[in-house]
Short mmCIF file of C-alpha atoms and ligand atoms in Angstrom, two decimals:
data_model
loop_
_atom_site.label_atom_id
_atom_site.label_comp_id
_atom_site.label_asym_id
_atom_site.label_seq_id
_atom_site.Cartn_x
_atom_site.Cartn_y
_atom_site.Cartn_z
CA MET A 23 196.36 137.55 54.29
CA LYS A 24 196.11 137.62 58.32
CA LEU A 25 197.51 134.66 59.82
CA CYS A 26 198.05 133.78 63.43
CA ILE A 27 200.39 130.77 64.62
CA ILE A 28 200.01 129.72 68.20
CA GLY A 29 203.31 128.10 69.37
CA ALA A 30 206.68 130.00 68.84
CA GLY A 31 208.71 126.73 69.14
CA HIS A 32 210.81 125.72 66.03
CA VAL A 33 207.86 124.83 63.52
CA GLY A 34 205.86 127.76 64.69
CA LEU A 35 208.54 130.26 64.28
CA VAL A 36 209.95 129.05 60.89
CA THR A 37 206.30 128.86 59.43
CA GLY A 38 205.50 132.23 60.63
CA ALA A 39 208.60 134.01 59.49
CA CYS A 40 208.33 132.14 56.24
CA PHE A 41 204.65 133.06 55.77
CA ALA A 42 205.62 136.90 56.58
CA GLU A 43 208.47 136.48 53.97
CA VAL A 44 206.00 135.81 51.35
CA GLY A 45 203.87 138.70 52.17
CA HIS A 46 201.18 137.63 54.67
CA HIS A 47 200.68 139.46 57.99
CA VAL A 48 201.44 137.08 60.70
CA ILE A 49 201.11 137.22 64.48
CA CYS A 50 203.01 134.65 66.28
CA ILE A 51 201.37 133.72 69.84
CA ASP A 52 203.41 132.01 72.73
CA ASN A 53 202.41 131.82 76.59
CA ASP A 54 206.02 132.41 77.55
CA GLN A 55 206.34 136.12 77.81
CA ARG A 56 209.99 136.16 78.19
CA LYS A 57 210.04 134.23 74.75
CA VAL A 58 207.71 137.00 73.21
CA ASP A 59 209.78 139.71 74.20
CA MET A 60 212.88 138.16 73.10
CA LEU A 61 211.37 137.44 69.55
CA ALA A 62 209.88 140.77 69.38
CA ALA A 63 213.41 142.06 69.56
CA GLY A 64 214.53 139.80 66.64
CA LYS A 65 216.33 137.30 68.72
CA ILE A 66 215.77 133.55 68.72
CA PRO A 67 216.18 130.95 71.48
CA LEU A 68 217.34 128.39 69.04
CA TYR A 69 219.77 128.03 66.25
CA GLU A 70 218.49 127.60 62.73
CA PRO A 71 220.26 128.77 59.74
CA GLN A 72 218.75 131.84 58.15
CA LEU A 73 215.91 132.20 60.73
CA GLU A 74 217.17 135.24 62.72
CA GLU A 75 217.59 137.42 59.44
CA LEU A 76 214.17 136.26 58.14
CA LEU A 77 212.71 137.34 61.70
CA SER A 78 214.43 140.83 61.85
CA ARG A 79 213.58 141.71 58.26
CA ASN A 80 209.82 140.81 58.56
CA ILE A 81 209.61 142.38 62.08
CA ALA A 82 210.98 145.61 60.44
CA ALA A 83 208.79 145.43 57.58
CA LYS A 84 205.86 145.27 60.11
CA ARG A 85 204.47 141.93 58.68
CA LEU A 86 205.58 139.77 61.70
CA PHE A 87 204.41 140.41 65.47
CA PHE A 88 204.47 138.60 68.66
CA SER A 89 202.02 138.32 71.37
CA ASN A 90 200.95 136.01 74.31
CA SER A 91 197.24 136.47 73.77
CA VAL A 92 195.52 133.86 71.87
CA LYS A 93 192.43 136.17 71.87
CA ALA A 94 194.43 138.93 70.11
CA GLY A 95 195.56 136.36 67.49
CA VAL A 96 192.10 134.88 66.87
CA ASP A 97 190.68 138.53 66.51
CA ALA A 98 193.32 139.59 64.30
CA SER A 99 193.60 136.60 61.82
CA GLU A 100 191.39 134.76 59.31
CA VAL A 101 193.63 131.48 59.68
CA ILE A 102 194.87 130.27 62.88
CA PHE A 103 197.88 127.71 62.85
CA LEU A 104 198.57 125.48 65.56
CA ALA A 105 202.12 124.61 66.30
CA VAL A 106 202.36 123.44 69.75
CA PRO A 107 204.41 120.38 71.27
CA THR A 108 202.77 117.00 71.31
CA PRO A 109 205.13 114.96 73.44
CA LEU A 110 205.07 111.27 73.90
CA ARG A 111 203.82 109.69 76.82
CA ALA A 112 205.63 106.49 78.27
CA ASP A 113 203.12 104.12 76.78
CA GLY A 114 203.82 105.16 73.21
CA THR A 115 200.79 107.44 73.03
CA VAL A 116 200.76 111.15 72.34
CA ASP A 117 199.93 113.80 74.98
CA LEU A 118 197.62 116.07 73.31
CA SER A 119 196.82 118.34 76.30
CA CYS A 120 198.46 121.34 74.92
CA ILE A 121 196.29 121.19 71.42
CA GLU A 122 193.46 120.70 73.73
CA GLN A 123 194.17 123.60 75.71
CA VAL A 124 194.82 125.91 72.96
CA VAL A 125 191.43 124.93 71.17
CA ARG A 126 189.61 125.47 74.42
CA GLU A 127 191.00 129.05 74.43
CA ILE A 128 190.24 129.57 70.76
CA ALA A 129 186.67 128.36 70.90
CA PRO A 130 185.15 131.29 73.03
CA ALA A 131 187.36 133.92 71.00
CA LEU A 132 185.95 133.19 67.82
CA GLY A 133 183.99 136.19 66.77
CA ALA A 134 183.53 135.27 63.08
CA TYR A 135 184.37 132.51 60.72
CA ARG A 136 187.99 131.07 61.18
CA ILE A 137 190.01 128.18 60.03
CA ILE A 138 191.87 126.37 62.52
CA VAL A 139 194.81 124.60 60.78
CA ASP A 140 196.90 121.85 62.90
CA LYS A 141 200.58 121.71 61.98
CA SER A 142 201.84 119.90 64.87
CA THR A 143 202.24 116.07 64.38
CA VAL A 144 199.25 114.44 65.85
CA PRO A 145 197.58 110.77 65.97
CA VAL A 146 194.84 110.28 63.19
CA LYS A 147 191.55 111.79 64.05
CA THR A 148 192.72 114.67 66.31
CA GLY A 149 191.02 117.06 63.85
CA GLU A 150 187.76 115.48 64.93
CA LYS A 151 188.54 115.80 68.52
CA MET A 152 189.60 119.55 67.94
CA ALA A 153 186.26 120.20 66.24
CA GLU A 154 184.19 118.72 69.00
CA ILE A 155 186.09 120.61 71.70
CA ILE A 156 185.27 123.96 69.72
CA ARG A 157 181.59 123.09 69.48
CA ARG A 158 181.50 122.38 72.98
CA HIS A 159 183.22 125.82 74.07
CA ASN A 160 181.91 128.17 71.44
CA ALA A 161 178.57 129.31 72.91
CA ALA A 162 178.00 131.60 70.11
CA SER A 163 178.08 128.70 67.45
CA THR A 164 180.40 130.76 65.15
CA LEU A 165 181.24 128.96 61.98
CA PHE A 166 184.67 127.46 61.81
CA ASP A 167 186.52 124.57 59.81
CA ILE A 168 189.19 122.52 60.82
CA VAL A 169 192.29 121.63 58.48
CA SER A 170 195.16 119.39 58.97
CA ASN A 171 198.27 120.79 57.25
CA PRO A 172 201.30 118.52 58.27
CA GLU A 173 204.81 120.06 58.56
CA PHE A 174 207.58 118.47 56.58
CA LEU A 175 210.57 120.76 57.56
CA ARG A 176 213.90 119.51 58.84
CA GLU A 177 215.81 121.29 61.70
CA GLY A 178 219.08 122.83 60.25
CA SER A 179 217.42 123.24 56.74
CA ALA A 180 213.88 124.53 58.02
CA VAL A 181 213.77 127.96 56.11
CA ARG A 182 214.86 126.27 53.04
CA ASP A 183 212.36 123.17 53.42
CA THR A 184 209.54 125.62 54.33
CA LEU A 185 210.25 128.10 51.38
CA HIS A 186 210.87 125.47 48.77
CA PRO A 187 208.67 122.44 50.04
CA ASP A 188 208.46 119.20 47.97
CA ARG A 189 204.56 119.29 48.48
CA ILE A 190 202.07 120.96 50.53
CA VAL A 191 199.40 118.60 52.10
CA ILE A 192 195.95 120.23 52.93
CA GLY A 193 193.44 117.89 54.81
CA SER A 194 190.04 119.36 54.92
CA SER A 195 186.14 118.61 54.18
CA SER A 196 185.49 122.19 53.51
CA GLN A 197 185.87 123.92 50.11
CA ARG A 198 185.79 127.53 51.71
CA ALA A 199 188.79 126.36 53.90
CA ILE A 200 190.48 124.62 51.00
CA ALA A 201 190.33 127.83 49.02
CA LEU A 202 191.61 130.12 51.81
CA MET A 203 194.53 127.52 52.44
CA ARG A 204 195.37 127.56 48.50
CA LYS A 205 195.61 131.31 48.52
CA ILE A 206 198.09 131.08 51.74
CA TYR A 207 200.15 128.84 49.76
CA GLU A 208 200.05 130.59 46.30
CA PRO A 209 203.48 132.24 46.68
CA PHE A 210 205.11 128.88 47.19
CA SER A 211 205.37 127.02 44.24
CA ALA A 212 205.05 123.64 45.32
CA PRO A 213 202.66 120.76 44.57
CA LEU A 214 199.35 120.86 46.52
CA LEU A 215 197.75 117.62 47.63
CA ILE A 216 194.25 118.14 48.93
CA THR A 217 192.98 114.99 51.32
CA ASP A 218 190.36 114.61 54.02
CA VAL A 219 191.80 115.57 57.24
CA ASN A 220 192.28 111.94 58.57
CA SER A 221 194.43 111.15 55.45
CA ALA A 222 196.57 114.25 56.15
CA GLU A 223 197.20 113.58 59.58
CA LEU A 224 198.11 110.01 58.50
CA ILE A 225 200.54 111.05 55.89
CA LYS A 226 202.80 112.68 58.62
CA HIS A 227 203.10 109.66 60.54
CA ALA A 228 203.43 107.44 57.73
CA ALA A 229 206.21 109.78 55.94
CA ASN A 230 208.28 109.96 59.09
CA SER A 231 208.07 106.23 59.95
CA PHE A 232 209.18 105.54 56.33
CA LEU A 233 212.24 107.83 56.47
CA ALA A 234 213.08 106.14 59.78
CA LEU A 235 212.65 102.81 57.99
CA LYS A 236 215.12 103.66 55.23
CA ILE A 237 217.76 104.66 57.94
CA SER A 238 217.48 101.38 59.90
CA TYR A 239 217.50 99.46 56.55
CA ILE A 240 220.79 100.94 55.34
CA ASN A 241 222.24 100.61 58.86
CA MET A 242 221.38 97.13 58.82
CA VAL A 243 222.79 96.77 55.34
CA ALA A 244 225.98 98.44 56.70
CA ARG A 245 226.50 95.79 59.19
CA ILE A 246 226.24 92.95 56.31
CA CYS A 247 228.78 95.29 54.16
CA GLU A 248 231.15 95.44 56.96
CA ALA A 249 231.02 91.71 57.35
CA ASN A 250 231.93 91.22 53.77
CA LYS A 251 234.32 93.91 53.05
CA ALA A 252 231.94 95.92 51.09
CA ASP A 253 231.10 99.73 51.12
CA VAL A 254 227.77 100.79 52.25
CA LYS A 255 228.06 104.24 50.58
CA LYS A 256 228.67 102.72 47.24
CA VAL A 257 225.84 100.08 48.07
CA ALA A 258 223.32 103.13 48.93
CA ASP A 259 224.40 104.98 45.76
CA GLY A 260 223.65 101.92 43.73
CA ILE A 261 220.23 101.38 44.97
CA GLY A 262 219.58 105.26 45.47
CA LEU A 263 220.12 105.96 41.78
CA ASP A 264 216.85 103.78 41.44
CA LYS A 265 214.18 106.49 41.21
CA ARG A 266 211.74 104.42 42.60
CA ILE A 267 214.11 104.16 46.09
CA GLY A 268 215.80 107.39 45.92
CA ARG A 269 219.19 108.06 47.66
CA GLY A 270 217.75 110.19 50.51
CA PHE A 271 217.79 108.92 54.12
CA LEU A 272 220.54 106.24 53.04
CA ASP A 273 223.08 107.37 55.09
CA ALA A 274 224.42 104.85 57.54
CA GLY A 275 225.53 106.17 60.88
CA ILE A 276 224.80 105.49 64.72
CA GLY A 277 221.05 105.68 64.20
CA TYR A 278 218.41 108.45 64.07
CA GLY A 279 217.53 110.75 66.92
CA GLY A 280 215.75 113.82 67.52
CA SER A 281 212.53 115.01 68.64
CA CYS A 282 210.51 113.55 65.57
CA PHE A 283 211.51 110.05 64.25
CA PRO A 284 212.00 108.21 67.67
CA LYS A 285 208.50 109.77 68.68
CA ASP A 286 206.85 109.24 65.55
CA VAL A 287 207.55 105.76 65.04
CA ALA A 288 206.49 104.82 68.51
CA THR A 289 203.36 106.61 68.04
CA PHE A 290 202.44 104.84 64.70
CA ILE A 291 203.15 101.56 66.36
CA ALA A 292 200.75 102.48 69.17
CA ILE A 293 198.17 103.62 66.89
CA CYS A 294 198.43 100.19 64.88
CA GLN A 295 198.12 98.28 68.05
CA GLN A 296 195.20 100.28 69.31
CA GLN A 297 192.90 100.31 66.25
CA LEU A 298 194.15 97.04 64.56
CA GLY A 299 194.62 95.02 67.72
CA ARG A 300 198.25 94.00 66.31
CA PRO A 301 201.60 95.57 66.36
CA PHE A 302 203.21 97.09 63.33
CA GLY A 303 206.02 94.63 63.53
CA LEU A 304 207.99 96.29 60.37
CA LEU A 305 208.11 99.36 62.67
CA ARG A 306 209.14 97.53 65.64
CA GLU A 307 212.14 96.08 63.72
CA VAL A 308 213.00 99.77 62.70
CA GLN A 309 213.08 100.62 66.23
CA LYS A 310 215.07 97.51 67.50
CA ILE A 311 217.84 98.34 64.71
CA ASN A 312 218.25 101.74 65.87
CA ASP A 313 218.19 100.90 69.46
CA THR A 314 221.32 98.51 68.93
CA GLN A 315 222.90 100.86 66.36
CA LEU A 316 225.04 102.75 69.00
CA GLU A 317 225.93 99.58 70.88
CA TYR A 318 227.12 98.00 67.67
CA PHE A 319 229.49 101.26 67.19
CA ILE A 320 230.69 101.27 70.47
CA SER A 321 231.76 97.56 70.33
CA LYS A 322 234.14 98.84 67.61
CA ILE A 323 235.66 101.17 70.08
CA ARG A 324 235.82 98.54 72.97
CA GLY A 325 237.33 95.99 70.45
CA ALA A 326 240.01 98.38 69.24
CA LEU A 327 240.96 100.00 72.50
CA GLN A 328 240.28 96.84 74.66
CA VAL A 329 240.08 98.76 78.17
CA LEU A 330 237.93 101.83 78.07
CA GLU A 331 238.31 102.76 81.66
CA GLY A 332 240.60 105.84 82.22
CA ARG A 333 241.06 106.45 78.64
CA LYS A 334 240.82 110.00 77.12
CA ILE A 335 238.60 110.13 74.06
CA ALA A 336 237.66 113.02 71.99
CA VAL A 337 233.94 113.35 70.78
CA TRP A 338 233.21 115.55 68.01
CA GLY A 339 229.68 116.41 67.60
CA LEU A 340 226.81 116.33 70.15
CA THR A 341 223.65 117.77 68.25
CA PHE A 342 221.34 115.11 67.00
CA LYS A 343 222.31 116.12 63.32
CA PRO A 344 224.37 119.11 61.95
CA ASP A 345 223.26 122.68 61.59
CA THR A 346 221.10 122.58 64.98
CA ASP A 347 221.98 123.13 68.32
CA ASP A 348 219.09 120.77 69.33
CA ILE A 349 220.44 117.82 71.60
CA ARG A 350 216.98 116.28 72.13
CA ASN A 351 217.09 112.55 71.99
CA SER A 352 220.63 113.14 70.20
CA VAL A 353 222.57 109.67 69.90
CA ALA A 354 225.75 111.48 70.15
CA VAL A 355 224.82 112.61 73.74
CA ALA A 356 223.63 108.77 74.29
CA LEU A 357 227.26 107.96 73.11
CA VAL A 358 228.93 110.40 75.47
CA ASN A 359 226.84 109.11 78.52
CA LEU A 360 227.93 105.63 77.57
CA LEU A 361 231.68 106.49 77.40
CA ILE A 362 231.14 108.55 80.62
CA SER A 363 229.59 105.49 82.40
CA GLU A 364 232.46 103.35 81.34
CA GLY A 365 235.02 105.60 83.03
CA VAL A 366 236.07 107.31 79.86
CA ILE A 367 237.45 110.99 80.27
CA VAL A 368 235.52 112.45 77.40
CA GLN A 369 236.64 115.71 75.66
CA VAL A 370 233.79 117.12 73.70
CA TYR A 371 233.17 119.85 70.97
CA ASP A 372 230.32 120.67 68.81
CA PRO A 373 229.93 123.92 66.89
CA LYS A 374 226.41 124.90 68.27
CA GLY A 375 225.40 122.31 70.73
CA MET A 376 228.06 123.28 73.65
CA GLU A 377 225.75 125.67 75.63
CA LYS A 378 222.84 123.06 75.83
CA SER A 379 225.04 119.97 76.74
CA ARG A 380 227.28 121.58 79.66
CA ARG A 381 224.45 121.04 82.33
CA LEU A 382 224.45 117.32 81.24
CA TRP A 383 227.82 116.44 82.40
CA ALA A 384 228.60 119.40 84.89
CA LYS A 385 229.19 116.74 87.57
CA THR A 386 231.38 114.42 85.60
CA ALA A 387 235.07 114.56 84.40
CA ALA A 388 233.95 115.54 80.53
CA ARG A 389 235.90 118.44 79.41
CA PHE A 390 234.32 121.13 77.15
CA ALA A 391 236.68 121.97 74.25
CA SER A 392 236.39 125.37 72.35
CA SER A 393 237.54 123.80 69.06
CA PRO A 394 237.80 120.26 67.27
CA LEU A 395 241.63 120.68 67.93
CA GLU A 396 241.49 121.34 71.52
CA ALA A 397 239.23 118.53 72.23
CA VAL A 398 241.62 116.03 70.59
CA GLN A 399 244.66 117.31 72.57
CA GLY A 400 246.27 114.39 74.41
CA ALA A 401 243.31 111.76 73.33
CA GLU A 402 243.99 108.34 72.50
CA ALA A 403 240.83 108.25 70.10
CA LEU A 404 238.67 110.44 68.36
CA VAL A 405 234.98 109.57 67.82
CA ILE A 406 232.92 111.71 65.28
CA ALA A 407 229.02 111.62 66.44
CA THR A 408 227.55 114.27 64.21
CA GLU A 409 228.36 114.99 60.63
CA TRP A 410 229.18 118.71 60.93
CA LYS A 411 230.96 120.26 57.67
CA GLU A 412 233.47 122.05 59.63
CA PHE A 413 234.97 118.67 60.82
CA THR A 414 235.81 117.88 57.35
CA SER A 415 238.20 120.88 56.89
CA VAL A 416 240.28 120.09 60.25
CA ASP A 417 243.86 119.29 59.52
CA LEU A 418 244.34 115.56 60.29
CA ARG A 419 247.97 116.10 60.49
CA GLU A 420 247.23 118.47 63.22
CA VAL A 421 244.97 116.24 64.76
CA LYS A 422 247.57 113.61 64.78
CA ALA A 423 250.27 115.71 66.28
CA ARG A 424 248.00 116.39 69.14
CA MET A 425 246.64 113.05 70.01
CA GLN A 426 248.45 110.29 72.06
CA ALA A 427 247.27 107.40 70.05
CA TRP A 428 245.66 107.22 66.66
CA PHE A 429 242.33 105.70 66.41
CA ILE A 430 239.39 107.62 64.49
CA PHE A 431 235.61 106.07 65.10
CA ASP A 432 233.72 107.73 62.60
CA GLY A 433 230.12 107.27 63.50
CA ARG A 434 228.63 109.38 60.47
CA ASN A 435 231.14 108.06 57.56
CA LEU A 436 232.18 111.63 57.33
CA LEU A 437 236.02 111.15 56.40
CA ASN A 438 237.51 109.68 53.64
CA PRO A 439 238.84 106.13 54.93
CA SER A 440 241.85 106.15 52.79
CA VAL A 441 242.59 109.61 53.38
CA ALA A 442 242.53 109.15 57.19
CA ARG A 443 244.72 105.88 56.75
CA GLN A 444 247.32 107.73 55.05
CA PHE A 445 247.86 110.22 57.82
CA GLY A 446 248.48 107.02 60.10
CA PHE A 447 245.15 106.65 61.83
CA SER A 448 243.41 103.21 62.57
CA TYR A 449 240.15 104.42 61.11
CA TYR A 450 236.69 102.63 61.64
CA SER A 451 233.47 103.55 60.41
CA ILE A 452 230.16 102.27 59.84
CA GLY A 453 229.95 99.77 56.91
CA ARG A 454 233.03 100.85 54.93
CA PHE A 455 236.65 99.34 54.92
C1 UGA B 527 212.22 114.93 60.37
C2 UGA B 527 211.90 114.87 58.82
O1 UGA B 527 212.97 114.61 58.08
C3 UGA B 527 211.06 115.97 58.65
O2 UGA B 527 210.48 115.89 57.25
C4 UGA B 527 210.00 116.42 59.34
O3 UGA B 527 209.14 117.41 59.21
C5 UGA B 527 210.34 116.54 60.97
O4 UGA B 527 211.15 115.32 61.39
C6 UGA B 527 209.14 116.58 61.98
O5 UGA B 527 208.66 115.62 62.03
O6 UGA B 527 209.01 117.92 62.47
P1 UGA B 527 214.35 116.35 61.65
O7 UGA B 527 213.97 115.42 62.68
O8 UGA B 527 214.59 117.59 61.98
O9 UGA B 527 213.30 116.10 60.51
O10 UGA B 527 215.65 115.84 60.94
P2 UGA B 527 216.11 114.64 59.63
O11 UGA B 527 216.89 115.49 59.00
O12 UGA B 527 214.97 113.99 59.45
O13 UGA B 527 216.89 113.74 60.89
C7 UGA B 527 216.61 112.78 61.79
C8 UGA B 527 217.43 111.93 62.09
O14 UGA B 527 217.90 110.97 61.23
C9 UGA B 527 218.99 112.47 62.68
O15 UGA B 527 219.52 112.06 63.72
C10 UGA B 527 219.87 112.19 61.57
O16 UGA B 527 221.15 112.23 61.87
C11 UGA B 527 219.22 110.86 61.07
N1 UGA B 527 219.54 110.20 59.93
C12 UGA B 527 218.92 111.05 58.76
C13 UGA B 527 220.20 109.34 59.44
O17 UGA B 527 220.93 108.60 60.43
N2 UGA B 527 220.75 108.92 58.09
C14 UGA B 527 220.09 109.45 57.27
O18 UGA B 527 220.45 109.27 55.91
C15 UGA B 527 219.24 110.74 57.48
#
């Protein structure tokens, strides 16, 4: 089928490349001409496993194209997907100006029946607003349908998540649109859930908020484990084996970050407050636990080292999760900022996040190492802030030989506590002993 994706960010690019991979003809639109040129040459402005290969293969096969013209995309395609940013405002509401702008551009370009599909994460009833804008700006009264098709891909495993999704949600009241959407997703063997537009929009916020809730839940359980010499990993396994609960998103750590969970939890709280006139107390608590988790972790470092000022501390990991170069709302970055503000000389290393981090600490004493071992050189403590697989294969004997004092603070429960202690480290983690 002929598809158009507006917005060549993480979601737009991955979706476009995966649609092309299963045989659709895809045109990706972005208003940044430099980005369009870069993408057309098969290069991507972000790190996402498998994405560059997928892009090159489908560009070469002439199934994937790039342009800066919304009109060109609308003319060439039966279905138009929106994957544009929906940032958070200071009051917890979502800034929909990008969506509104794009819809205003689509409306006059509609020459024949088109389906406009929203993939961006938006508050419930945004579909209704989109339809209203199109009606207002579509002088020819061309037929169209609005569909909500929320995205569940995770950065770092976005291609796999898109090609092999747990489910596909299609929200629409039009049988014509639903039939076309079914055809688009036919090559993906995943359960389809057909709903109305409002329910589909709500599914996204409810899903992300629930996953964030699981993380805050286990982070609080971790604190209780620590007070009782219990092991949070074992507790998570024990409850996660119950199929009604599931083991996913029960890894304790220094808290969730990134461009989705903090934003979506805040939005869901704001939606509840606006529409029901009362706060979503449960989610407020989820936020509170997440907001205090880093301080809880830092207090372990303070407790063990006593004085932080002037200490040399290595930090492994800067990205908000492994397998990405994304440092937006990264708890690891917040951690480095806190250490710097306390006078620590920080030596950082991240497999993919160095480039984007450099400008953050250009005017500080922070040092940027080119390997995990270089980062620990002369350090008195090592902090693990992101659970990159690469860190598990670093030789701890070598780490110890390079350090001046032997403390490890493992904020992601990455290492085996008894192994770290066998090497002579004072090892601290989250909810394990
Ligand atoms: C999240 C959702 O998982 C996706 O389903 C959704 O499509 C996406 O948001 C979105 O709304 O676009 P993402 O933010 O890319 O995906 O990454 P996650 O893997 O969900 O991780 C989010 C944060 O939670 C990270 O900081 C991670 O370290 C943390 N986390 C995750 C934990 O602390 N513990 C866990 O057990 C799992």
